[in-house]
JSON list of C-alpha atoms and ligand atoms in Angstrom, two decimals:
[
{"chain": "A", "resi": 498, "resn": "MET", "atom": "CA", "xyz": [2.85, 45.14, 87.59]},
{"chain": "A", "resi": 499, "resn": "THR", "atom": "CA", "xyz": [3.56, 47.23, 84.49]},
{"chain": "A", "resi": 500, "resn": "GLU", "atom": "CA", "xyz": [7.15, 46.92, 83.30]},
{"chain": "A", "resi": 501, "resn": "GLN", "atom": "CA", "xyz": [8.88, 50.29, 83.19]},
{"chain": "A", "resi": 502, "resn": "SER", "atom": "CA", "xyz": [9.31, 52.07, 79.88]},
{"chain": "A", "resi": 503, "resn": "ALA", "atom": "CA", "xyz": [12.88, 52.22, 78.56]},
{"chain": "A", "resi": 504, "resn": "TRP", "atom": "CA", "xyz": [12.49, 56.00, 78.52]},
{"chain": "A", "resi": 505, "resn": "VAL", "atom": "CA", "xyz": [11.94, 56.03, 82.30]},
{"chain": "A", "resi": 506, "resn": "ARG", "atom": "CA", "xyz": [15.04, 53.92, 82.80]},
{"chain": "A", "resi": 507, "resn": "MET", "atom": "CA", "xyz": [17.04, 56.37, 80.69]},
{"chain": "A", "resi": 508, "resn": "THR", "atom": "CA", "xyz": [15.83, 59.29, 82.80]},
{"chain": "A", "resi": 509, "resn": "GLN", "atom": "CA", "xyz": [16.83, 57.45, 85.97]},
{"chain": "A", "resi": 510, "resn": "GLU", "atom": "CA", "xyz": [20.30, 56.75, 84.62]},
{"chain": "A", "resi": 511, "resn": "ASP", "atom": "CA", "xyz": [20.73, 60.33, 83.38]},
{"chain": "A", "resi": 512, "resn": "PRO", "atom": "CA", "xyz": [18.75, 62.89, 85.40]},
{"chain": "A", "resi": 513, "resn": "GLU", "atom": "CA", "xyz": [19.49, 65.53, 82.74]},
{"chain": "A", "resi": 514, "resn": "HIS", "atom": "CA", "xyz": [18.06, 63.45, 79.93]},
{"chain": "A", "resi": 515, "resn": "SER", "atom": "CA", "xyz": [14.58, 64.96, 79.93]},
{"chain": "A", "resi": 516, "resn": "ALA", "atom": "CA", "xyz": [15.74, 68.55, 80.35]},
{"chain": "A", "resi": 517, "resn": "ALA", "atom": "CA", "xyz": [18.15, 68.09, 77.44]},
{"chain": "A", "resi": 518, "resn": "TYR", "atom": "CA", "xyz": [15.35, 66.68, 75.30]},
{"chain": "A", "resi": 519, "resn": "VAL", "atom": "CA", "xyz": [13.13, 69.66, 76.11]},
{"chain": "A", "resi": 520, "resn": "GLN", "atom": "CA", "xyz": [15.93, 72.07, 75.32]},
{"chain": "A", "resi": 521, "resn": "ARG", "atom": "CA", "xyz": [16.70, 70.37, 72.01]},
{"chain": "A", "resi": 522, "resn": "PHE", "atom": "CA", "xyz": [13.22, 71.05, 70.70]},
{"chain": "A", "resi": 523, "resn": "ARG", "atom": "CA", "xyz": [13.04, 74.53, 72.20]},
{"chain": "A", "resi": 524, "resn": "THR", "atom": "CA", "xyz": [16.27, 75.34, 70.35]},
{"chain": "A", "resi": 525, "resn": "LEU", "atom": "CA", "xyz": [15.00, 73.91, 67.06]},
{"chain": "A", "resi": 526, "resn": "ALA", "atom": "CA", "xyz": [11.75, 75.85, 67.41]},
{"chain": "A", "resi": 527, "resn": "GLY", "atom": "CA", "xyz": [13.69, 79.00, 68.25]},
{"chain": "A", "resi": 528, "resn": "GLN", "atom": "CA", "xyz": [15.75, 78.51, 65.09]},
{"chain": "A", "resi": 529, "resn": "GLY", "atom": "CA", "xyz": [12.55, 78.36, 63.08]},
{"chain": "A", "resi": 530, "resn": "MET", "atom": "CA", "xyz": [13.05, 74.70, 62.13]},
{"chain": "A", "resi": 531, "resn": "ASP", "atom": "CA", "xyz": [10.07, 72.72, 60.93]},
{"chain": "A", "resi": 532, "resn": "ILE", "atom": "CA", "xyz": [9.26, 70.41, 63.83]},
{"chain": "A", "resi": 533, "resn": "VAL", "atom": "CA", "xyz": [5.60, 69.76, 63.05]},
{"chain": "A", "resi": 534, "resn": "GLY", "atom": "CA", "xyz": [5.67, 67.56, 59.95]},
{"chain": "A", "resi": 535, "resn": "GLU", "atom": "CA", "xyz": [3.95, 64.70, 61.76]},
{"chain": "A", "resi": 536, "resn": "ALA", "atom": "CA", "xyz": [1.22, 67.03, 62.96]},
{"chain": "A", "resi": 537, "resn": "ARG", "atom": "CA", "xyz": [0.55, 68.34, 59.46]},
{"chain": "A", "resi": 538, "resn": "LEU", "atom": "CA", "xyz": [-0.09, 64.80, 58.25]},
{"chain": "A", "resi": 539, "resn": "VAL", "atom": "CA", "xyz": [-2.55, 64.19, 61.08]},
{"chain": "A", "resi": 540, "resn": "ASP", "atom": "CA", "xyz": [-4.28, 67.52, 60.45]},
{"chain": "A", "resi": 541, "resn": "ALA", "atom": "CA", "xyz": [-4.76, 66.55, 56.81]},
{"chain": "A", "resi": 542, "resn": "MET", "atom": "CA", "xyz": [-6.70, 63.46, 57.97]},
{"chain": "A", "resi": 543, "resn": "LEU", "atom": "CA", "xyz": [-9.22, 65.34, 60.08]},
{"chain": "A", "resi": 544, "resn": "PRO", "atom": "CA", "xyz": [-11.96, 67.93, 59.96]},
{"chain": "A", "resi": 545, "resn": "ARG", "atom": "CA", "xyz": [-11.19, 70.84, 62.23]},
{"chain": "A", "resi": 546, "resn": "GLY", "atom": "CA", "xyz": [-12.37, 70.48, 65.78]},
{"chain": "A", "resi": 547, "resn": "SER", "atom": "CA", "xyz": [-11.51, 66.78, 65.90]},
{"chain": "A", "resi": 548, "resn": "ARG", "atom": "CA", "xyz": [-10.49, 65.00, 69.05]},
{"chain": "A", "resi": 549, "resn": "VAL", "atom": "CA", "xyz": [-6.82, 64.00, 69.01]},
{"chain": "A", "resi": 550, "resn": "LEU", "atom": "CA", "xyz": [-4.80, 61.97, 71.48]},
{"chain": "A", "resi": 551, "resn": "ASP", "atom": "CA", "xyz": [-1.07, 62.63, 71.34]},
{"chain": "A", "resi": 552, "resn": "ALA", "atom": "CA", "xyz": [0.21, 59.37, 72.80]},
{"chain": "A", "resi": 553, "resn": "GLY", "atom": "CA", "xyz": [3.70, 59.76, 74.25]},
{"chain": "A", "resi": 554, "resn": "CYS", "atom": "CA", "xyz": [3.45, 63.48, 73.61]},
{"chain": "A", "resi": 555, "resn": "GLY", "atom": "CA", "xyz": [6.75, 64.49, 75.18]},
{"chain": "A", "resi": 556, "resn": "PRO", "atom": "CA", "xyz": [7.00, 68.29, 75.45]},
{"chain": "A", "resi": 557, "resn": "GLY", "atom": "CA", "xyz": [4.05, 68.61, 73.13]},
{"chain": "A", "resi": 558, "resn": "ARG", "atom": "CA", "xyz": [5.32, 69.77, 69.74]},
{"chain": "A", "resi": 559, "resn": "VAL", "atom": "CA", "xyz": [2.85, 67.60, 67.78]},
{"chain": "A", "resi": 560, "resn": "GLY", "atom": "CA", "xyz": [-0.20, 68.11, 69.96]},
{"chain": "A", "resi": 561, "resn": "ALA", "atom": "CA", "xyz": [0.48, 71.82, 70.30]},
{"chain": "A", "resi": 562, "resn": "PHE", "atom": "CA", "xyz": [0.35, 72.35, 66.54]},
{"chain": "A", "resi": 563, "resn": "LEU", "atom": "CA", "xyz": [-2.85, 70.35, 66.28]},
{"chain": "A", "resi": 564, "resn": "ALA", "atom": "CA", "xyz": [-4.44, 72.41, 69.07]},
{"chain": "A", "resi": 565, "resn": "GLU", "atom": "CA", "xyz": [-3.33, 75.65, 67.43]},
{"chain": "A", "resi": 566, "resn": "VAL", "atom": "CA", "xyz": [-5.10, 74.72, 64.19]},
{"chain": "A", "resi": 567, "resn": "GLY", "atom": "CA", "xyz": [-8.31, 73.96, 66.04]},
{"chain": "A", "resi": 568, "resn": "HIS", "atom": "CA", "xyz": [-8.37, 70.39, 67.29]},
{"chain": "A", "resi": 569, "resn": "ASP", "atom": "CA", "xyz": [-9.25, 69.27, 70.79]},
{"chain": "A", "resi": 570, "resn": "VAL", "atom": "CA", "xyz": [-6.02, 67.71, 72.04]},
{"chain": "A", "resi": 571, "resn": "VAL", "atom": "CA", "xyz": [-5.13, 65.48, 74.96]},
{"chain": "A", "resi": 572, "resn": "GLY", "atom": "CA", "xyz": [-1.47, 64.57, 75.40]},
{"chain": "A", "resi": 573, "resn": "VAL", "atom": "CA", "xyz": [-0.25, 61.75, 77.63]},
{"chain": "A", "resi": 574, "resn": "ASP", "atom": "CA", "xyz": [3.34, 60.99, 78.51]},
{"chain": "A", "resi": 575, "resn": "VAL", "atom": "CA", "xyz": [5.07, 59.00, 81.22]},
{"chain": "A", "resi": 576, "resn": "ASP", "atom": "CA", "xyz": [7.76, 61.64, 81.82]},
{"chain": "A", "resi": 577, "resn": "PRO", "atom": "CA", "xyz": [6.60, 64.40, 84.22]},
{"chain": "A", "resi": 578, "resn": "VAL", "atom": "CA", "xyz": [9.46, 66.70, 83.19]},
{"chain": "A", "resi": 579, "resn": "LEU", "atom": "CA", "xyz": [8.28, 66.63, 79.58]},
{"chain": "A", "resi": 580, "resn": "ILE", "atom": "CA", "xyz": [4.66, 67.17, 80.59]},
{"chain": "A", "resi": 581, "resn": "ALA", "atom": "CA", "xyz": [5.71, 70.17, 82.69]},
{"chain": "A", "resi": 582, "resn": "ALA", "atom": "CA", "xyz": [7.47, 71.59, 79.63]},
{"chain": "A", "resi": 583, "resn": "ALA", "atom": "CA", "xyz": [4.39, 70.99, 77.49]},
{"chain": "A", "resi": 584, "resn": "GLU", "atom": "CA", "xyz": [2.25, 72.85, 80.02]},
{"chain": "A", "resi": 585, "resn": "GLU", "atom": "CA", "xyz": [4.72, 75.72, 80.14]},
{"chain": "A", "resi": 586, "resn": "ASP", "atom": "CA", "xyz": [5.32, 76.06, 76.40]},
{"chain": "A", "resi": 587, "resn": "HIS", "atom": "CA", "xyz": [1.89, 75.10, 75.07]},
{"chain": "A", "resi": 588, "resn": "PRO", "atom": "CA", "xyz": [-0.98, 75.94, 77.40]},
{"chain": "A", "resi": 589, "resn": "GLY", "atom": "CA", "xyz": [-4.37, 74.85, 76.11]},
{"chain": "A", "resi": 590, "resn": "PRO", "atom": "CA", "xyz": [-4.38, 71.12, 75.46]},
{"chain": "A", "resi": 591, "resn": "ARG", "atom": "CA", "xyz": [-4.78, 68.77, 78.40]},
{"chain": "A", "resi": 592, "resn": "TRP", "atom": "CA", "xyz": [-1.30, 67.38, 79.13]},
{"chain": "A", "resi": 593, "resn": "LEU", "atom": "CA", "xyz": [-1.37, 64.36, 81.42]},
{"chain": "A", "resi": 594, "resn": "VAL", "atom": "CA", "xyz": [1.32, 62.26, 83.05]},
{"chain": "A", "resi": 595, "resn": "GLY", "atom": "CA", "xyz": [0.63, 58.58, 82.52]},
{"chain": "A", "resi": 596, "resn": "ASP", "atom": "CA", "xyz": [1.98, 55.31, 81.21]},
{"chain": "A", "resi": 597, "resn": "LEU", "atom": "CA", "xyz": [0.32, 54.31, 77.94]},
{"chain": "A", "resi": 598, "resn": "ALA", "atom": "CA", "xyz": [0.29, 50.72, 79.22]},
{"chain": "A", "resi": 599, "resn": "GLU", "atom": "CA", "xyz": [-2.17, 51.88, 81.88]},
{"chain": "A", "resi": 600, "resn": "LEU", "atom": "CA", "xyz": [-4.10, 54.40, 79.77]},
{"chain": "A", "resi": 601, "resn": "ASP", "atom": "CA", "xyz": [-7.65, 54.88, 81.04]},
{"chain": "A", "resi": 602, "resn": "LEU", "atom": "CA", "xyz": [-8.82, 58.36, 80.15]},
{"chain": "A", "resi": 603, "resn": "PRO", "atom": "CA", "xyz": [-12.48, 57.80, 81.11]},
{"chain": "A", "resi": 604, "resn": "ALA", "atom": "CA", "xyz": [-11.20, 57.19, 84.64]},
{"chain": "A", "resi": 605, "resn": "ARG", "atom": "CA", "xyz": [-9.53, 60.60, 84.44]},
{"chain": "A", "resi": 606, "resn": "GLY", "atom": "CA", "xyz": [-12.70, 62.39, 83.37]},
{"chain": "A", "resi": 607, "resn": "ILE", "atom": "CA", "xyz": [-12.18, 62.16, 79.60]},
{"chain": "A", "resi": 608, "resn": "PRO", "atom": "CA", "xyz": [-14.79, 59.65, 78.40]},
{"chain": "A", "resi": 609, "resn": "GLU", "atom": "CA", "xyz": [-15.09, 60.64, 74.71]},
{"chain": "A", "resi": 610, "resn": "PRO", "atom": "CA", "xyz": [-13.18, 58.53, 72.16]},
{"chain": "A", "resi": 611, "resn": "PHE", "atom": "CA", "xyz": [-10.62, 60.09, 69.81]},
{"chain": "A", "resi": 612, "resn": "ASP", "atom": "CA", "xyz": [-10.90, 60.72, 66.08]},
{"chain": "A", "resi": 613, "resn": "ALA", "atom": "CA", "xyz": [-7.15, 60.32, 65.77]},
{"chain": "A", "resi": 614, "resn": "ILE", "atom": "CA", "xyz": [-4.37, 59.02, 67.93]},
{"chain": "A", "resi": 615, "resn": "VAL", "atom": "CA", "xyz": [-0.88, 60.12, 66.97]},
{"chain": "A", "resi": 616, "resn": "CYS", "atom": "CA", "xyz": [2.19, 58.38, 68.27]},
{"chain": "A", "resi": 617, "resn": "ALA", "atom": "CA", "xyz": [5.25, 60.12, 66.83]},
{"chain": "A", "resi": 618, "resn": "GLY", "atom": "CA", "xyz": [8.93, 60.28, 67.70]},
{"chain": "A", "resi": 619, "resn": "ASN", "atom": "CA", "xyz": [9.71, 56.58, 68.15]},
{"chain": "A", "resi": 620, "resn": "VAL", "atom": "CA", "xyz": [7.46, 56.23, 71.21]},
{"chain": "A", "resi": 621, "resn": "MET", "atom": "CA", "xyz": [6.73, 52.60, 70.32]},
{"chain": "A", "resi": 622, "resn": "THR", "atom": "CA", "xyz": [10.41, 51.71, 70.52]},
{"chain": "A", "resi": 623, "resn": "PHE", "atom": "CA", "xyz": [10.72, 53.03, 74.07]},
{"chain": "A", "resi": 624, "resn": "LEU", "atom": "CA", "xyz": [7.87, 50.91, 75.44]},
{"chain": "A", "resi": 625, "resn": "ALA", "atom": "CA", "xyz": [8.83, 48.00, 77.63]},
{"chain": "A", "resi": 626, "resn": "VAL", "atom": "CA", "xyz": [8.59, 45.00, 75.30]},
{"chain": "A", "resi": 627, "resn": "SER", "atom": "CA", "xyz": [6.13, 43.27, 77.64]},
{"chain": "A", "resi": 628, "resn": "THR", "atom": "CA", "xyz": [3.73, 46.24, 77.34]},
{"chain": "A", "resi": 629, "resn": "ARG", "atom": "CA", "xyz": [3.62, 46.67, 73.57]},
{"chain": "A", "resi": 630, "resn": "ARG", "atom": "CA", "xyz": [0.37, 44.79, 72.99]},
{"chain": "A", "resi": 631, "resn": "GLU", "atom": "CA", "xyz": [-1.22, 46.29, 76.10]},
{"chain": "A", "resi": 632, "resn": "VAL", "atom": "CA", "xyz": [-0.43, 49.78, 74.80]},
{"chain": "A", "resi": 633, "resn": "LEU", "atom": "CA", "xyz": [-1.93, 48.96, 71.41]},
{"chain": "A", "resi": 634, "resn": "LEU", "atom": "CA", "xyz": [-5.02, 47.54, 73.17]},
{"chain": "A", "resi": 635, "resn": "ARG", "atom": "CA", "xyz": [-5.34, 50.67, 75.31]},
{"chain": "A", "resi": 636, "resn": "LEU", "atom": "CA", "xyz": [-5.04, 52.92, 72.26]},
{"chain": "A", "resi": 637, "resn": "ARG", "atom": "CA", "xyz": [-7.64, 50.77, 70.51]},
{"chain": "A", "resi": 638, "resn": "ALA", "atom": "CA", "xyz": [-9.99, 51.26, 73.46]},
{"chain": "A", "resi": 639, "resn": "HIS", "atom": "CA", "xyz": [-9.66, 55.04, 73.13]},
{"chain": "A", "resi": 640, "resn": "VAL", "atom": "CA", "xyz": [-10.27, 55.44, 69.38]},
{"chain": "A", "resi": 641, "resn": "ALA", "atom": "CA", "xyz": [-13.66, 56.25, 67.85]},
{"chain": "A", "resi": 642, "resn": "GLY", "atom": "CA", "xyz": [-15.27, 53.63, 65.62]},
{"chain": "A", "resi": 643, "resn": "ASP", "atom": "CA", "xyz": [-14.30, 55.54, 62.50]},
{"chain": "A", "resi": 644, "resn": "GLY", "atom": "CA", "xyz": [-11.14, 56.97, 64.01]},
{"chain": "A", "resi": 645, "resn": "ARG", "atom": "CA", "xyz": [-7.56, 56.14, 63.17]},
{"chain": "A", "resi": 646, "resn": "ALA", "atom": "CA", "xyz": [-4.15, 55.85, 64.78]},
{"chain": "A", "resi": 647, "resn": "VAL", "atom": "CA", "xyz": [-0.97, 57.12, 63.15]},
{"chain": "A", "resi": 648, "resn": "ILE", "atom": "CA", "xyz": [2.13, 55.51, 64.57]},
{"chain": "A", "resi": 649, "resn": "GLY", "atom": "CA", "xyz": [5.65, 56.23, 63.37]},
{"chain": "A", "resi": 650, "resn": "PHE", "atom": "CA", "xyz": [9.02, 54.81, 64.34]},
{"chain": "A", "resi": 651, "resn": "GLY", "atom": "CA", "xyz": [12.38, 53.94, 62.90]},
{"chain": "A", "resi": 652, "resn": "ALA", "atom": "CA", "xyz": [14.01, 50.65, 61.99]},
{"chain": "A", "resi": 653, "resn": "GLY", "atom": "CA", "xyz": [16.94, 49.32, 64.02]},
{"chain": "A", "resi": 654, "resn": "ARG", "atom": "CA", "xyz": [15.43, 50.34, 67.34]},
{"chain": "A", "resi": 655, "resn": "GLY", "atom": "CA", "xyz": [14.43, 46.89, 68.58]},
{"chain": "A", "resi": 656, "resn": "TYR", "atom": "CA", "xyz": [10.85, 46.70, 67.28]},
{"chain": "A", "resi": 657, "resn": "GLU", "atom": "CA", "xyz": [10.70, 44.99, 63.89]},
{"chain": "A", "resi": 658, "resn": "PHE", "atom": "CA", "xyz": [8.04, 46.45, 61.62]},
{"chain": "A", "resi": 659, "resn": "ASP", "atom": "CA", "xyz": [6.58, 42.97, 60.98]},
{"chain": "A", "resi": 660, "resn": "ASP", "atom": "CA", "xyz": [6.34, 42.34, 64.72]},
{"chain": "A", "resi": 661, "resn": "PHE", "atom": "CA", "xyz": [4.60, 45.66, 65.19]},
{"chain": "A", "resi": 662, "resn": "LEU", "atom": "CA", "xyz": [2.09, 44.90, 62.44]},
{"chain": "A", "resi": 663, "resn": "THR", "atom": "CA", "xyz": [1.45, 41.46, 63.96]},
{"chain": "A", "resi": 664, "resn": "ASP", "atom": "CA", "xyz": [0.90, 43.07, 67.37]},
{"chain": "A", "resi": 665, "resn": "ALA", "atom": "CA", "xyz": [-1.41, 45.66, 65.83]},
{"chain": "A", "resi": 666, "resn": "SER", "atom": "CA", "xyz": [-3.45, 42.97, 64.12]},
{"chain": "A", "resi": 667, "resn": "ALA", "atom": "CA", "xyz": [-3.67, 40.96, 67.36]},
{"chain": "A", "resi": 668, "resn": "THR", "atom": "CA", "xyz": [-4.97, 43.99, 69.25]},
{"chain": "A", "resi": 669, "resn": "GLY", "atom": "CA", "xyz": [-7.81, 45.00, 66.97]},
{"chain": "A", "resi": 670, "resn": "TRP", "atom": "CA", "xyz": [-6.13, 47.25, 64.43]},
{"chain": "A", "resi": 671, "resn": "ALA", "atom": "CA", "xyz": [-6.04, 46.96, 60.64]},
{"chain": "A", "resi": 672, "resn": "PRO", "atom": "CA", "xyz": [-3.57, 48.82, 58.46]},
{"chain": "A", "resi": 673, "resn": "ASP", "atom": "CA", "xyz": [-5.18, 51.47, 56.27]},
{"chain": "A", "resi": 674, "resn": "LEU", "atom": "CA", "xyz": [-1.98, 52.84, 54.82]},
{"chain": "A", "resi": 675, "resn": "LEU", "atom": "CA", "xyz": [1.71, 52.15, 55.32]},
{"chain": "A", "resi": 676, "resn": "LEU", "atom": "CA", "xyz": [4.21, 54.92, 54.58]},
{"chain": "A", "resi": 677, "resn": "SER", "atom": "CA", "xyz": [7.94, 55.26, 55.02]},
{"chain": "A", "resi": 678, "resn": "THR", "atom": "CA", "xyz": [7.92, 58.97, 55.86]},
{"chain": "A", "resi": 679, "resn": "TRP", "atom": "CA", "xyz": [5.62, 61.55, 57.41]},
{"chain": "A", "resi": 680, "resn": "ASP", "atom": "CA", "xyz": [5.57, 63.36, 54.05]},
{"chain": "A", "resi": 681, "resn": "LEU", "atom": "CA", "xyz": [3.72, 60.48, 52.43]},
{"chain": "A", "resi": 682, "resn": "ARG", "atom": "CA", "xyz": [6.35, 58.40, 50.69]},
{"chain": "A", "resi": 683, "resn": "PRO", "atom": "CA", "xyz": [5.10, 54.82, 50.27]},
{"chain": "A", "resi": 684, "resn": "PHE", "atom": "CA", "xyz": [6.40, 52.07, 52.51]},
{"chain": "A", "resi": 685, "resn": "THR", "atom": "CA", "xyz": [8.84, 49.68, 50.83]},
{"chain": "A", "resi": 686, "resn": "PRO", "atom": "CA", "xyz": [10.45, 46.46, 52.12]},
{"chain": "A", "resi": 687, "resn": "ASN", "atom": "CA", "xyz": [13.75, 48.29, 52.66]},
{"chain": "A", "resi": 688, "resn": "ALA", "atom": "CA", "xyz": [12.27, 51.36, 54.32]},
{"chain": "A", "resi": 689, "resn": "ASP", "atom": "CA", "xyz": [14.11, 52.54, 57.42]},
{"chain": "A", "resi": 690, "resn": "PHE", "atom": "CA", "xyz": [10.99, 54.15, 58.89]},
{"chain": "A", "resi": 691, "resn": "LEU", "atom": "CA", "xyz": [7.35, 53.16, 59.20]},
{"chain": "A", "resi": 692, "resn": "VAL", "atom": "CA", "xyz": [4.36, 55.44, 59.48]},
{"chain": "A", "resi": 693, "resn": "ALA", "atom": "CA", "xyz": [1.36, 53.17, 59.94]},
{"chain": "A", "resi": 694, "resn": "VAL", "atom": "CA", "xyz": [-2.14, 54.55, 59.61]},
{"chain": "A", "resi": 695, "resn": "LEU", "atom": "CA", "xyz": [-4.34, 52.05, 61.42]},
{"chain": "A", "resi": 696, "resn": "ARG", "atom": "CA", "xyz": [-8.11, 51.76, 61.79]},
{"chain": "A", "resi": 697, "resn": "PRO", "atom": "CA", "xyz": [-10.17, 49.65, 64.15]},
{"chain": "A", "resi": 698, "resn": "ALA", "atom": "CA", "xyz": [-10.49, 46.19, 62.58]},
{"chain": "B", "resi": 213, "resn": "LIG", "atom": "C1", "xyz": [11.53, 60.60, 71.60]},
{"chain": "B", "resi": 213, "resn": "LIG", "atom": "S1", "xyz": [10.24, 61.08, 72.67]},
{"chain": "B", "resi": 213, "resn": "LIG", "atom": "C2", "xyz": [8.99, 61.65, 71.51]},
{"chain": "B", "resi": 213, "resn": "LIG", "atom": "C3", "xyz": [8.06, 62.65, 72.15]},
{"chain": "B", "resi": 213, "resn": "LIG", "atom": "C4", "xyz": [6.99, 63.21, 71.21]},
{"chain": "B", "resi": 213, "resn": "LIG", "atom": "N1", "xyz": [6.08, 62.18, 70.75]},
{"chain": "B", "resi": 213, "resn": "LIG", "atom": "C5", "xyz": [7.62, 63.90, 70.04]},
{"chain": "B", "resi": 213, "resn": "LIG", "atom": "O1", "xyz": [7.60, 63.33, 68.94]},
{"chain": "B", "resi": 213, "resn": "LIG", "atom": "O2", "xyz": [8.13, 65.00, 70.21]},
{"chain": "B", "resi": 213, "resn": "LIG", "atom": "C6", "xyz": [9.59, 59.53, 73.20]},
{"chain": "B", "resi": 213, "resn": "LIG", "atom": "C7", "xyz": [8.50, 59.72, 74.22]},
{"chain": "B", "resi": 213, "resn": "LIG", "atom": "O3", "xyz": [7.87, 58.50, 74.53]},
{"chain": "B", "resi": 213, "resn": "LIG", "atom": "C8", "xyz": [7.43, 58.61, 75.87]},
{"chain": "B", "resi": 213, "resn": "LIG", "atom": "N2", "xyz": [7.13, 57.28, 76.38]},
{"chain": "B", "resi": 213, "resn": "LIG", "atom": "C9", "xyz": [7.91, 56.19, 76.34]},
{"chain": "B", "resi": 213, "resn": "LIG", "atom": "N3", "xyz": [7.31, 55.15, 76.93]},
{"chain": "B", "resi": 213, "resn": "LIG", "atom": "C10", "xyz": [6.10, 55.60, 77.34]},
{"chain": "B", "resi": 213, "resn": "LIG", "atom": "C11", "xyz": [5.01, 54.99, 78.01]},
{"chain": "B", "resi": 213, "resn": "LIG", "atom": "N4", "xyz": [5.04, 53.70, 78.36]},
{"chain": "B", "resi": 213, "resn": "LIG", "atom": "N5", "xyz": [3.93, 55.73, 78.28]},
{"chain": "B", "resi": 213, "resn": "LIG", "atom": "C12", "xyz": [3.88, 57.05, 77.92]},
{"chain": "B", "resi": 213, "resn": "LIG", "atom": "N6", "xyz": [4.88, 57.68, 77.29]},
{"chain": "B", "resi": 213, "resn": "LIG", "atom": "C13", "xyz": [5.98, 56.96, 77.00]},
{"chain": "B", "resi": 213, "resn": "LIG", "atom": "C14", "xyz": [8.62, 59.25, 76.54]},
{"chain": "B", "resi": 213, "resn": "LIG", "atom": "O4", "xyz": [8.33, 59.73, 77.82]},
{"chain": "B", "resi": 213, "resn": "LIG", "atom": "C15", "xyz": [8.99, 60.31, 75.53]},
{"chain": "B", "resi": 213, "resn": "LIG", "atom": "O5", "xyz": [8.34, 61.51, 75.75]}
]
């Protein structure tokens, strides 16, 4: 049986957790804050009309931007409250409830592989530890042969960067580019954030 994501446990302990998260980003958007930096990086990697999977999409801020600029977006998230908010705020992309550790989009009528998979907002650090490699394998199974994954998360959240890179290598990914920010600063040994651009090995 798939071990539950830490995010799900947090929502069970605090039933307001998801609604507060949705509201936080609605407020930032309403204030005109830039909440799409990750999406701009992904857009720069792709020709328009590309197929993008927003893995752990939450309320959809990243996938929504990518859809608006002309990509074909599918977003998957384990939290139904966040998916409902994505559907309400950003109609257009396909927003699906699902655990990334069980991701099987062909079984849900989406057989085509993705040109890019984006996993922003520390999603990797919320995964149950026992599912990390399974999630990376599932993402690998959904990427096109010349596609890429862009995965970003912070240090000090329980998933060491070296462990992540080992897991990625063990699950069929090779690093194309390692950054320390979504605005393209190079990764350094002391970086407190990792943005890994991975390709199928
Ligand atoms: C901090 S939020 C980031 C949401 C979105 N990526 C963003 O950047 O706005 C972390 C997200 O990871 C999702 N998540 C955590 N574990 C997951 C899993 N096993 N499968 C799918 N989504 C998961 C949570 O539901 C939550 O939406």
